[in-house]
GROMACS .gro file of C-alpha atoms in nm:
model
  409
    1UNK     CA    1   5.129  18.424   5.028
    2UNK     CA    2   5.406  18.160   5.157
    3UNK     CA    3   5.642  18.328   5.408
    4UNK     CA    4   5.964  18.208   5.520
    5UNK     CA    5   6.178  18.452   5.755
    6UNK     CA    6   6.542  18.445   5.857
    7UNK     CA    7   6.603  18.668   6.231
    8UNK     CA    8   6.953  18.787   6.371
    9UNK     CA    9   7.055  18.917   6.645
   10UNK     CA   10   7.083  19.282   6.680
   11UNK     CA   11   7.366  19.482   6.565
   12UNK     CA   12   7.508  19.844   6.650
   13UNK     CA   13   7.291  20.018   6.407
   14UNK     CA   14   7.026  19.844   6.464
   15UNK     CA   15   7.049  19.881   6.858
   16UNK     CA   16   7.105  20.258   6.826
   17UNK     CA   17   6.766  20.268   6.570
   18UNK     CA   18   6.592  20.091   6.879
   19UNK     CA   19   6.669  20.397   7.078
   20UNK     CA   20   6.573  20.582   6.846
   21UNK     CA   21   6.211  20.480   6.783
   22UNK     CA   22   6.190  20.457   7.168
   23UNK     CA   23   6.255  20.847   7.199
   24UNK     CA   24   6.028  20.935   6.926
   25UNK     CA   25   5.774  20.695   7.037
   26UNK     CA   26   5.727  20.855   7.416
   27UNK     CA   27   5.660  21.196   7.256
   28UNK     CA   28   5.417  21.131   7.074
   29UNK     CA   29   5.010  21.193   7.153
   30UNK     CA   30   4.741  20.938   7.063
   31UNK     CA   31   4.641  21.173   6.769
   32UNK     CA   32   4.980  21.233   6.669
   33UNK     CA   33   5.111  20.856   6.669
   34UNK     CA   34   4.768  20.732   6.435
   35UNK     CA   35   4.921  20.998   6.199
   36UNK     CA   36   5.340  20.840   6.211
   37UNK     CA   37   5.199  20.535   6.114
   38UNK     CA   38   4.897  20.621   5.911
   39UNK     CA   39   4.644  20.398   6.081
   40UNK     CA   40   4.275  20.440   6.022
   41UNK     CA   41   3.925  20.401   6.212
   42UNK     CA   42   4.126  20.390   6.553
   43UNK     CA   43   3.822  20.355   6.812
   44UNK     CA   44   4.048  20.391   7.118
   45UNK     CA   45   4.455  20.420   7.134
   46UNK     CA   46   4.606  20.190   7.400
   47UNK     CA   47   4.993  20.194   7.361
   48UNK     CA   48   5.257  20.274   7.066
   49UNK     CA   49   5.543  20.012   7.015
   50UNK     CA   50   5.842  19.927   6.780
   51UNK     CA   51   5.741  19.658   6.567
   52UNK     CA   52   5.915  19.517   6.243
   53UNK     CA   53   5.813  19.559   5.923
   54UNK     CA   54   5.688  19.201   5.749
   55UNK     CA   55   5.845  19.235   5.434
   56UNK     CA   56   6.230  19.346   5.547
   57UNK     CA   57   6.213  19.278   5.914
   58UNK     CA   58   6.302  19.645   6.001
   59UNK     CA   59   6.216  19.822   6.352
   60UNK     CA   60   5.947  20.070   6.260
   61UNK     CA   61   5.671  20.230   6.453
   62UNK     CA   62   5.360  20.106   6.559
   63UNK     CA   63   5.016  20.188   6.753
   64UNK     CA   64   4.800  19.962   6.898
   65UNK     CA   65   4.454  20.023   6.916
   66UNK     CA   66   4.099  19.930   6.924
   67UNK     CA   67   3.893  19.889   6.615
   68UNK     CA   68   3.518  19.726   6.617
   69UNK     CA   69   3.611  19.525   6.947
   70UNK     CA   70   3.926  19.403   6.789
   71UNK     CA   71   4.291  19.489   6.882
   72UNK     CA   72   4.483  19.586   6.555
   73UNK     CA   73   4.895  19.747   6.476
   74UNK     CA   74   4.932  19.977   6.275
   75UNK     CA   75   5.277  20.011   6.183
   76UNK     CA   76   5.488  20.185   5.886
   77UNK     CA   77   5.747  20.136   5.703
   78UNK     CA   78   5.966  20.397   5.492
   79UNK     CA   79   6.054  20.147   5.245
   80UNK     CA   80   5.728  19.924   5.204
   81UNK     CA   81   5.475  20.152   5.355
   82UNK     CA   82   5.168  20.107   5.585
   83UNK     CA   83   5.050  19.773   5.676
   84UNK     CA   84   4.820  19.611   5.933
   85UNK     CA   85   4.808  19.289   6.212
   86UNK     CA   86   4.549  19.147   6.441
   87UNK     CA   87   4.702  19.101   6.791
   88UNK     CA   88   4.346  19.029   6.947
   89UNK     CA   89   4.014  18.925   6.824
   90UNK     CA   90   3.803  19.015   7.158
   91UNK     CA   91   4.009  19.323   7.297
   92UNK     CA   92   3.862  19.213   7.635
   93UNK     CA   93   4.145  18.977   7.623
   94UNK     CA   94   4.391  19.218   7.566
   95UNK     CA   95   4.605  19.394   7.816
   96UNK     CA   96   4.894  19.631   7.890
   97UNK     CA   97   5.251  19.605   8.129
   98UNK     CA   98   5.376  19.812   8.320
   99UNK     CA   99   5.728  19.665   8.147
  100UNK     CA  100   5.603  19.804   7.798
  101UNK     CA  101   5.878  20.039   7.756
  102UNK     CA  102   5.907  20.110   7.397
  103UNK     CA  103   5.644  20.384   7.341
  104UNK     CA  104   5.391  20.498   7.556
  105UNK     CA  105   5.058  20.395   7.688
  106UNK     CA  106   4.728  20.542   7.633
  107UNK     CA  107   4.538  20.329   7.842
  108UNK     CA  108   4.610  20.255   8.200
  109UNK     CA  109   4.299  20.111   8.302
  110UNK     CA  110   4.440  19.809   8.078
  111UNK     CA  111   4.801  19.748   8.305
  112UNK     CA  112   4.848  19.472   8.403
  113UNK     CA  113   5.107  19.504   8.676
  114UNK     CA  114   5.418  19.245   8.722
  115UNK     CA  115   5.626  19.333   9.010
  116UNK     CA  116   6.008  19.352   8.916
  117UNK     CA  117   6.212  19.068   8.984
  118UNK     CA  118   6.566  19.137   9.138
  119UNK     CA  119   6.877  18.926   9.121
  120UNK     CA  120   6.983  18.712   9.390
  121UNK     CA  121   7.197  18.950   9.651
  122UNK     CA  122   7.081  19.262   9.440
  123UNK     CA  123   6.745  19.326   9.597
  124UNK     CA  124   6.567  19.713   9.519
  125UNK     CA  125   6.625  19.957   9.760
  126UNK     CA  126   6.267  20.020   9.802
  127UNK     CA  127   6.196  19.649   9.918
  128UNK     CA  128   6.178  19.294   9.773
  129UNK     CA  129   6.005  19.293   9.449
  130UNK     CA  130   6.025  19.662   9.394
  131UNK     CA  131   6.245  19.940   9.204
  132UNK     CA  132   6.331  20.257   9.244
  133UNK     CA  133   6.522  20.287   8.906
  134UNK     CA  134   6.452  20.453   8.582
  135UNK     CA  135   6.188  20.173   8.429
  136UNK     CA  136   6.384  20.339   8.054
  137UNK     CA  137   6.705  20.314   8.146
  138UNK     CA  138   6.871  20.127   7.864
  139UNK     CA  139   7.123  19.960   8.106
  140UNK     CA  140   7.383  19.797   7.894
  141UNK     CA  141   7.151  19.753   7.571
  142UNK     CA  142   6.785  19.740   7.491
  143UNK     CA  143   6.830  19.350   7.447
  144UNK     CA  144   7.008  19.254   7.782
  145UNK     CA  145   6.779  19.038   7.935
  146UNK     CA  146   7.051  18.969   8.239
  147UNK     CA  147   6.802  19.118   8.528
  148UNK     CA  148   6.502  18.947   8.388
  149UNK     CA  149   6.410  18.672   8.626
  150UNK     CA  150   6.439  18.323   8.342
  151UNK     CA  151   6.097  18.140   8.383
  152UNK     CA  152   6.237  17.905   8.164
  153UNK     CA  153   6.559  17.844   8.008
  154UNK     CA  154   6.561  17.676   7.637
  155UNK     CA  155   6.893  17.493   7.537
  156UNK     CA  156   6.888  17.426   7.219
  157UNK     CA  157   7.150  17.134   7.180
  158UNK     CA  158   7.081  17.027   6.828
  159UNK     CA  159   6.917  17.140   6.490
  160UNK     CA  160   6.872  16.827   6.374
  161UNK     CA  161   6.544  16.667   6.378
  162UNK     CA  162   6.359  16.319   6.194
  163UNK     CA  163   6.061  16.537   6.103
  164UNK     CA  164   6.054  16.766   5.830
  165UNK     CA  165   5.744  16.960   5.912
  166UNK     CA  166   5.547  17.226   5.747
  167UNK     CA  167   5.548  17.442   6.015
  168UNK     CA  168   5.872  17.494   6.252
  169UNK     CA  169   5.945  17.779   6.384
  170UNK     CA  170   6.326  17.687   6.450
  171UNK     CA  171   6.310  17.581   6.094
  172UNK     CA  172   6.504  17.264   6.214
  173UNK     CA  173   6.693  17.064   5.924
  174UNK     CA  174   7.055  17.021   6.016
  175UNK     CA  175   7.324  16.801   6.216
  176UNK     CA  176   7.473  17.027   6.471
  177UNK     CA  177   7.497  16.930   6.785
  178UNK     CA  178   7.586  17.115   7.059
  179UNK     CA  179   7.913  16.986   7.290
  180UNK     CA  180   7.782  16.822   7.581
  181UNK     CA  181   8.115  17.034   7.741
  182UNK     CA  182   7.980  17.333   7.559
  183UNK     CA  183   7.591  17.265   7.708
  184UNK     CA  184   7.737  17.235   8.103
  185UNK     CA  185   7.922  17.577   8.045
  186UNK     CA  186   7.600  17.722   7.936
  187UNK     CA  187   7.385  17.610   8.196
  188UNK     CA  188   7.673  17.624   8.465
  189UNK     CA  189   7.727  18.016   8.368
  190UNK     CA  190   7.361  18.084   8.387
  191UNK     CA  191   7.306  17.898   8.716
  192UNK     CA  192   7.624  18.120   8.866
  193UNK     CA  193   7.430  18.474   8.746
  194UNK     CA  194   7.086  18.365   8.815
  195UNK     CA  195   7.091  18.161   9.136
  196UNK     CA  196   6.868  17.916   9.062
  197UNK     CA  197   6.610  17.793   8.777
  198UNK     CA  198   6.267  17.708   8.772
  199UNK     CA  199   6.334  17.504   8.444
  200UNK     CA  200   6.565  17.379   8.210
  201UNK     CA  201   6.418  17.258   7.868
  202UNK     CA  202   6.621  17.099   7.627
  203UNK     CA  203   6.493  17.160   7.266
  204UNK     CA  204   6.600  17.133   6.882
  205UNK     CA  205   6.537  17.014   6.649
  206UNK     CA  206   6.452  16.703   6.798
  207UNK     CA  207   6.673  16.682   7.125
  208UNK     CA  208   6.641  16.321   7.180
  209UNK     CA  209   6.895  16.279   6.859
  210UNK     CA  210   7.159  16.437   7.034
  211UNK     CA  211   7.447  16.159   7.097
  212UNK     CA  212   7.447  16.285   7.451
  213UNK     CA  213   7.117  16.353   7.500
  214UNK     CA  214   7.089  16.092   7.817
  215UNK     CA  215   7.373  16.246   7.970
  216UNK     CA  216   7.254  16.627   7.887
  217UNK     CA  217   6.902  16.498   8.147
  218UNK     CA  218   7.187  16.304   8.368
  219UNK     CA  219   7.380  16.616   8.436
  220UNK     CA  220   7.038  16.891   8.488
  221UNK     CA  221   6.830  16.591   8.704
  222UNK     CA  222   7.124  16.588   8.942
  223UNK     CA  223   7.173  16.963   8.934
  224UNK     CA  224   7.003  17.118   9.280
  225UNK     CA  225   6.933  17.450   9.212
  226UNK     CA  226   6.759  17.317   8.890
  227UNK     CA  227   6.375  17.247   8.981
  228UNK     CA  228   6.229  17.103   8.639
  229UNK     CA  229   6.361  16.941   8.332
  230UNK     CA  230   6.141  16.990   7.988
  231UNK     CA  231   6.142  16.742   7.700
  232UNK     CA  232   5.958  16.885   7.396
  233UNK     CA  233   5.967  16.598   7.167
  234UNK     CA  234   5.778  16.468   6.834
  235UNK     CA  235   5.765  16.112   7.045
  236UNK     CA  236   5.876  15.961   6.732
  237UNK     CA  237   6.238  15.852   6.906
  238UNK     CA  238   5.999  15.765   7.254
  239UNK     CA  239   5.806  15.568   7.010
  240UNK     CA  240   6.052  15.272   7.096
  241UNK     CA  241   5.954  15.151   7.442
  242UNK     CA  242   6.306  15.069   7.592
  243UNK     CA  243   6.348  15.447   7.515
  244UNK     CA  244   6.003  15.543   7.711
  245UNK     CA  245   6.100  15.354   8.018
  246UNK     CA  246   6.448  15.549   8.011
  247UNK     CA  247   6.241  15.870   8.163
  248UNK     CA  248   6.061  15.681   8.411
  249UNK     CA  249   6.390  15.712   8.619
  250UNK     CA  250   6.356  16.125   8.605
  251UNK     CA  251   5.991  16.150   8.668
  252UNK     CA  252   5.997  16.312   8.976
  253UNK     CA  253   6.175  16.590   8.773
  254UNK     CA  254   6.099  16.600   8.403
  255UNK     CA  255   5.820  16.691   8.226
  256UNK     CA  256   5.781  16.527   7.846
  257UNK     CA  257   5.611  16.823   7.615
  258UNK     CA  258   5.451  16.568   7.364
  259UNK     CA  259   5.404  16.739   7.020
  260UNK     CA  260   5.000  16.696   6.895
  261UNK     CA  261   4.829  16.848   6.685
  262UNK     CA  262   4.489  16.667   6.574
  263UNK     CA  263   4.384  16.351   6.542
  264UNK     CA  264   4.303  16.368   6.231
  265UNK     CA  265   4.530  16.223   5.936
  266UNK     CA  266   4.469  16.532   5.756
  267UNK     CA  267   4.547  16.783   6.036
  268UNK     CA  268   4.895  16.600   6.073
  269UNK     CA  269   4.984  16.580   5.694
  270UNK     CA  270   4.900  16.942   5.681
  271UNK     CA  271   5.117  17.092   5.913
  272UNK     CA  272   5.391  16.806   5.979
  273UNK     CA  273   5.397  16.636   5.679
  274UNK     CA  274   5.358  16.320   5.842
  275UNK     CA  275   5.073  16.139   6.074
  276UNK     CA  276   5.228  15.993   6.373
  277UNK     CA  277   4.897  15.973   6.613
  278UNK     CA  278   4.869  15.652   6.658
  279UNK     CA  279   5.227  15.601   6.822
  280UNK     CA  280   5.198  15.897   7.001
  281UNK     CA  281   4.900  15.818   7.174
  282UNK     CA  282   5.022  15.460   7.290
  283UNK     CA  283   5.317  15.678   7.435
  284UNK     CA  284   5.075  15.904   7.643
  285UNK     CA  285   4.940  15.567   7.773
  286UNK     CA  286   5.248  15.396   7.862
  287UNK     CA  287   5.386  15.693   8.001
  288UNK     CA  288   5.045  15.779   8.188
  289UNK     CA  289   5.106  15.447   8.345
  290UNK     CA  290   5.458  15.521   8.409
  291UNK     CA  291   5.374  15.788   8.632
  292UNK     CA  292   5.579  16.075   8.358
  293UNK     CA  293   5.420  16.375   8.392
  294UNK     CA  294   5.344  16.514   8.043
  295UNK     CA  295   5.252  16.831   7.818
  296UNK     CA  296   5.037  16.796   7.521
  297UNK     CA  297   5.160  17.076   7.294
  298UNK     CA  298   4.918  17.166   7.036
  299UNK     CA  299   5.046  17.423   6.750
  300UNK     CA  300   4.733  17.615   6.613
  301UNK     CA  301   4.622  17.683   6.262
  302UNK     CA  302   4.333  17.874   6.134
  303UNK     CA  303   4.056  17.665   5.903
  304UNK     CA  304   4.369  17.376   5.996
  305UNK     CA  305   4.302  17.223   6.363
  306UNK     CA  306   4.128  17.491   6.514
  307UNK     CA  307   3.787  17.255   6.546
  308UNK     CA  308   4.006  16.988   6.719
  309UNK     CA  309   4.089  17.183   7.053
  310UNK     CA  310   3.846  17.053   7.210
  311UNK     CA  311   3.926  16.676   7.185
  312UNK     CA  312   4.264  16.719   7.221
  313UNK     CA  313   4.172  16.923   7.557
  314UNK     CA  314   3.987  16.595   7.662
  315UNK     CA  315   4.189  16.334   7.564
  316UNK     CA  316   4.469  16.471   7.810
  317UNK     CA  317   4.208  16.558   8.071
  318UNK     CA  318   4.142  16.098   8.039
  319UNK     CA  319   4.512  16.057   8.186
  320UNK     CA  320   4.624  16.170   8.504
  321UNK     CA  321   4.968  16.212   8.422
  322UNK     CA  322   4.915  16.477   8.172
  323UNK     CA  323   4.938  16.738   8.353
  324UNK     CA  324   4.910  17.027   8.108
  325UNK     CA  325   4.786  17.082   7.767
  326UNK     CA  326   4.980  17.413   7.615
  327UNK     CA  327   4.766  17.529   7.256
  328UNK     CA  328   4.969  17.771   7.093
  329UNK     CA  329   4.868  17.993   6.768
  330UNK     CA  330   5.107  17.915   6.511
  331UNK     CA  331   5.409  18.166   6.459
  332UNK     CA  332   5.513  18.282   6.124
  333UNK     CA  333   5.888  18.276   6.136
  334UNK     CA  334   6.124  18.017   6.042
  335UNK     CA  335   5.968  17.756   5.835
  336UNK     CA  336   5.575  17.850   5.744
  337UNK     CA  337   5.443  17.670   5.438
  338UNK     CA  338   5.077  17.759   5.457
  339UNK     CA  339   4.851  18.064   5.375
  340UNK     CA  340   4.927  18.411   5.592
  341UNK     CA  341   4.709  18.697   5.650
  342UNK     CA  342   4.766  18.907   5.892
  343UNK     CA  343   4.417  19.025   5.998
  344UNK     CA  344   4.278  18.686   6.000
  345UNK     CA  345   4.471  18.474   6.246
  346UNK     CA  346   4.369  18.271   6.545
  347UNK     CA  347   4.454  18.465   6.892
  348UNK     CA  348   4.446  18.404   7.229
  349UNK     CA  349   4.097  18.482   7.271
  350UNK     CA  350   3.978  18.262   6.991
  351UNK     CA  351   4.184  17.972   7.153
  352UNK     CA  352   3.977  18.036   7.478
  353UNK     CA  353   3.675  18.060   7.317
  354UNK     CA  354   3.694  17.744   7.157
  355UNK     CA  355   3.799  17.535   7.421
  356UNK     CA  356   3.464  17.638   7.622
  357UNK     CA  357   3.288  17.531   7.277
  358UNK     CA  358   3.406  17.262   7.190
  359UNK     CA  359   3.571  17.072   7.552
  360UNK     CA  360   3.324  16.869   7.760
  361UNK     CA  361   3.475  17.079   8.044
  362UNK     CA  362   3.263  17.392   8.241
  363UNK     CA  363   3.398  17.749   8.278
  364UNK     CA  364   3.390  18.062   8.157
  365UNK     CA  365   3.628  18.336   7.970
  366UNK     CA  366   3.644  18.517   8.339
  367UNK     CA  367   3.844  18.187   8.448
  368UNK     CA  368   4.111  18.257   8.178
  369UNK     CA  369   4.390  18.485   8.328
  370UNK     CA  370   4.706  18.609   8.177
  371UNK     CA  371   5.023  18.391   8.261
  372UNK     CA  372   5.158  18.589   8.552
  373UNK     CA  373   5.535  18.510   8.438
  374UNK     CA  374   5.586  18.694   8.137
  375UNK     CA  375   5.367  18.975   7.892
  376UNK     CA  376   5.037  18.959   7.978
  377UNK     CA  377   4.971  18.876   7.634
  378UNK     CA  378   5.251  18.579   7.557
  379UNK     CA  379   4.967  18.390   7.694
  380UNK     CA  380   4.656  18.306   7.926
  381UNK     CA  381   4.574  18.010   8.171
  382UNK     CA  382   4.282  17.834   8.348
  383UNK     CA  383   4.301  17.558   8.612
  384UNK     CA  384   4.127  17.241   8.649
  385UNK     CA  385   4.098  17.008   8.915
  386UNK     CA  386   4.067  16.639   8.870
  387UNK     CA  387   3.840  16.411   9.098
  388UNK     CA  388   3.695  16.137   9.182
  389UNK     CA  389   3.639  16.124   8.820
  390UNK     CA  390   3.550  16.464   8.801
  391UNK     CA  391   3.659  16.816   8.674
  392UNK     CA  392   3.641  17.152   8.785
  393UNK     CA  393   3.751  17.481   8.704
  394UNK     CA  394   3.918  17.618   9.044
  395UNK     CA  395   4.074  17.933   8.858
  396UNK     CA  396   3.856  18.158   9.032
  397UNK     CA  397   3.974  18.049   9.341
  398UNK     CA  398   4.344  18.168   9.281
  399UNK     CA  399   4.482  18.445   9.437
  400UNK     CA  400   4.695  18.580   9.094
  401UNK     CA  401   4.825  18.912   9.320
  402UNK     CA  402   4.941  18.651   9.644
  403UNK     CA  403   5.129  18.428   9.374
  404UNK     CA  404   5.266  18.702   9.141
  405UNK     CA  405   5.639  18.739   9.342
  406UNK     CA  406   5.634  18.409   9.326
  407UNK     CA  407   5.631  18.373   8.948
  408UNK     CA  408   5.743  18.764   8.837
  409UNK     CA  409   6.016  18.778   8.568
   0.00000   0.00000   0.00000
């Protein structure tokens, strides 16, 4: 089955469905909800949801539960019926919010607690980090994400991009670009309601096309209350060298997210239609010897690059500038030209697992914790520590409760 899947934003009806599903969702027992959605062999319930339906993108209802050590949906749909997704292949990975407020939880020993982040000036009466509010309140819509502290802001400034890939979630294949008059009222509007930024990433497409791309990292690299600027790029524009040495003047800044896959012809062909590895590794050396710090961003495949984790994992662990290495499971939205099946997918546990296989790096699946910043299960994170030539795991020395007000959204 190929899948290609068009979103929107929400509309009136589909807003007022929302609440809806959320009303029905709350009442309902562990016994009860397995029935709404007709799912079978449930070992343990842990939480019901709203989900969407694969084949018409609907909001129906879904539980999540335990089945043979695995963490499975169940959802249903009253115009395509029951189906079935794997969310987690070791359900020791697996864990609940206390911000999962569409349905309700069945397992509390699994919360994973994120203190709630208040506006700048608009602190909780009960104390920094704290709320006294209704955690259901709708507020002004189930989507308004206005009191949700922005980890990172994406800008997308362009769709236009000189790779036509297999897989692209953005399904990028255009020429808009965004106003560079347009992009400083966005990021000057959000900077006025949020206070400040963590970071800024400008993305696509491929961003580097935009006309006004330099001035787009001009304007953010001289904004203060801006801390980081992101640069997820293909490297195919960054290829050129006069263009490489351009970021050398943001570096103390910017971070370049370097797109790579596999370094394998095959792996590349397969998902991007294309095999740029050799030019994209010269680029990690000159800018490694640039002193730009770097991201290698590695989309995941199953039976597709999923034995290559671990030597992309060391190549970026050989240059001190790279500073992290992001692997992310495919998603199947926007453009997905290969295979799906929905109980056989890699997750975040399988990601973990294989980077302890296959890495020459030592530490366990205790020293992966979830990313403190967003849903537990957006993604995980281990730490390593280069020197003297060598590399440790130091996760297990983090305090995750000290640093979580630090980092809360």
């Amino acid at each position: 089955m190929k899948v290609r899947l068009k979103t929107t934003s929400a509309s009136v009806p589909e807003t007022r469905r929302l609440v809806e599903l959320r009303a029905e969702l709350a009442a309902l027992d562990a016994e009860a909800a397995a029935a709404r959605v007709g799912a079978r062999r449930v070992d343990r319930a842990l939480k019901t949801t709203i989900s969407l339906c694969p084949e018409c993108l609907a909001y129906v209802p879904a539980l999540v539960f335990e089945r043979n050590g695995r963490v499975i949906a169940a959802k249903r749909c009253e115009a395509h019926g029951d189906s079935e997704a794997l969310l987690e292949s070791d359900a020791r990975f697996y864990r609940l919010s206390n911000k999962d407020h569409n349905g309700r939880r069945f397992a509390e020993d699994r919360v994973f607690t994120i203190p709630k982040w208040s506006p700048p000036g608009q602190e909780a009466c009960c104390g920094p980090g704290e709320s006294c509010s209704d955690p259901t309140a709708l507020g002004a819509g189930v989507t308004d994400q206005r009191n949700n502290r922005t980890c990172t802001v994406l800008v997308e400034v362009t769709d236009a991009c000189n790779l036509a890939c297999r897989v692209c979630y953005s399904d990028s294949k255009g020429d808009r670009f965004l106003p560079f008059d347009g992009f400083v009222k966005h990021v000057d509007r959000l900077l006025d309601a949020k206070g400040h930024l963590e970071s800024v990433q400008l993305t696509g497409g491929e961003a580097s096309l935009h006309p006004r791309f330099w001035d787009m990292v001009e304007h953010l690299y001289r904004e203060p209350r801006v801390t980081k600027v992101y640069l997820p790029t293909n490297g195919l524009t960054f290829a050129k060298p006069a263009e490489a040495d351009r970021l050398v003047r943001y570096a103390d800044k910017l971070m370049v997210l370097l797109q790579l896959d596999g370094l394998t012809r095959e792996t590349n062909r397969t998902l991007r239609d294309a095999d740029p590895v050799r030019l994209r590794k010269r680029l990690i050396r000159r800018l490694d010897a640039a002193g730009v710090p770097m991201q290698l961003t590695m989309t995941l495949a199953q039976d597709v690059n999923d034995e290559e984790l671990g030597a992309i994992v060391d190549l970026g662990l050989e240059h001190s500038m790279v500073k992290v290495i992001a692997l992310q499971p495919v998603t199947w939205s926007g453009r997905y030209d290969l295979d799906v099946d929905p109980m056989r997918r890699l997750t975040l546990s399988d990601v973990a697992t294989r980077v302890l296989a296959q890495a020459r790096v030592r530490a366990k699946r205790e020293d992966w914790v979830p990313i403190p910043c967003s849903h537990p299960n957006c993604g995980w994170i281990t730490v390593f520590m280069r020197r003297f030539g060598l590399v440790h795991n130091v996760m297990r020395y983090v305090d995750l409760d000290e640093a979580m007000d630090d980092v809360a959204y």
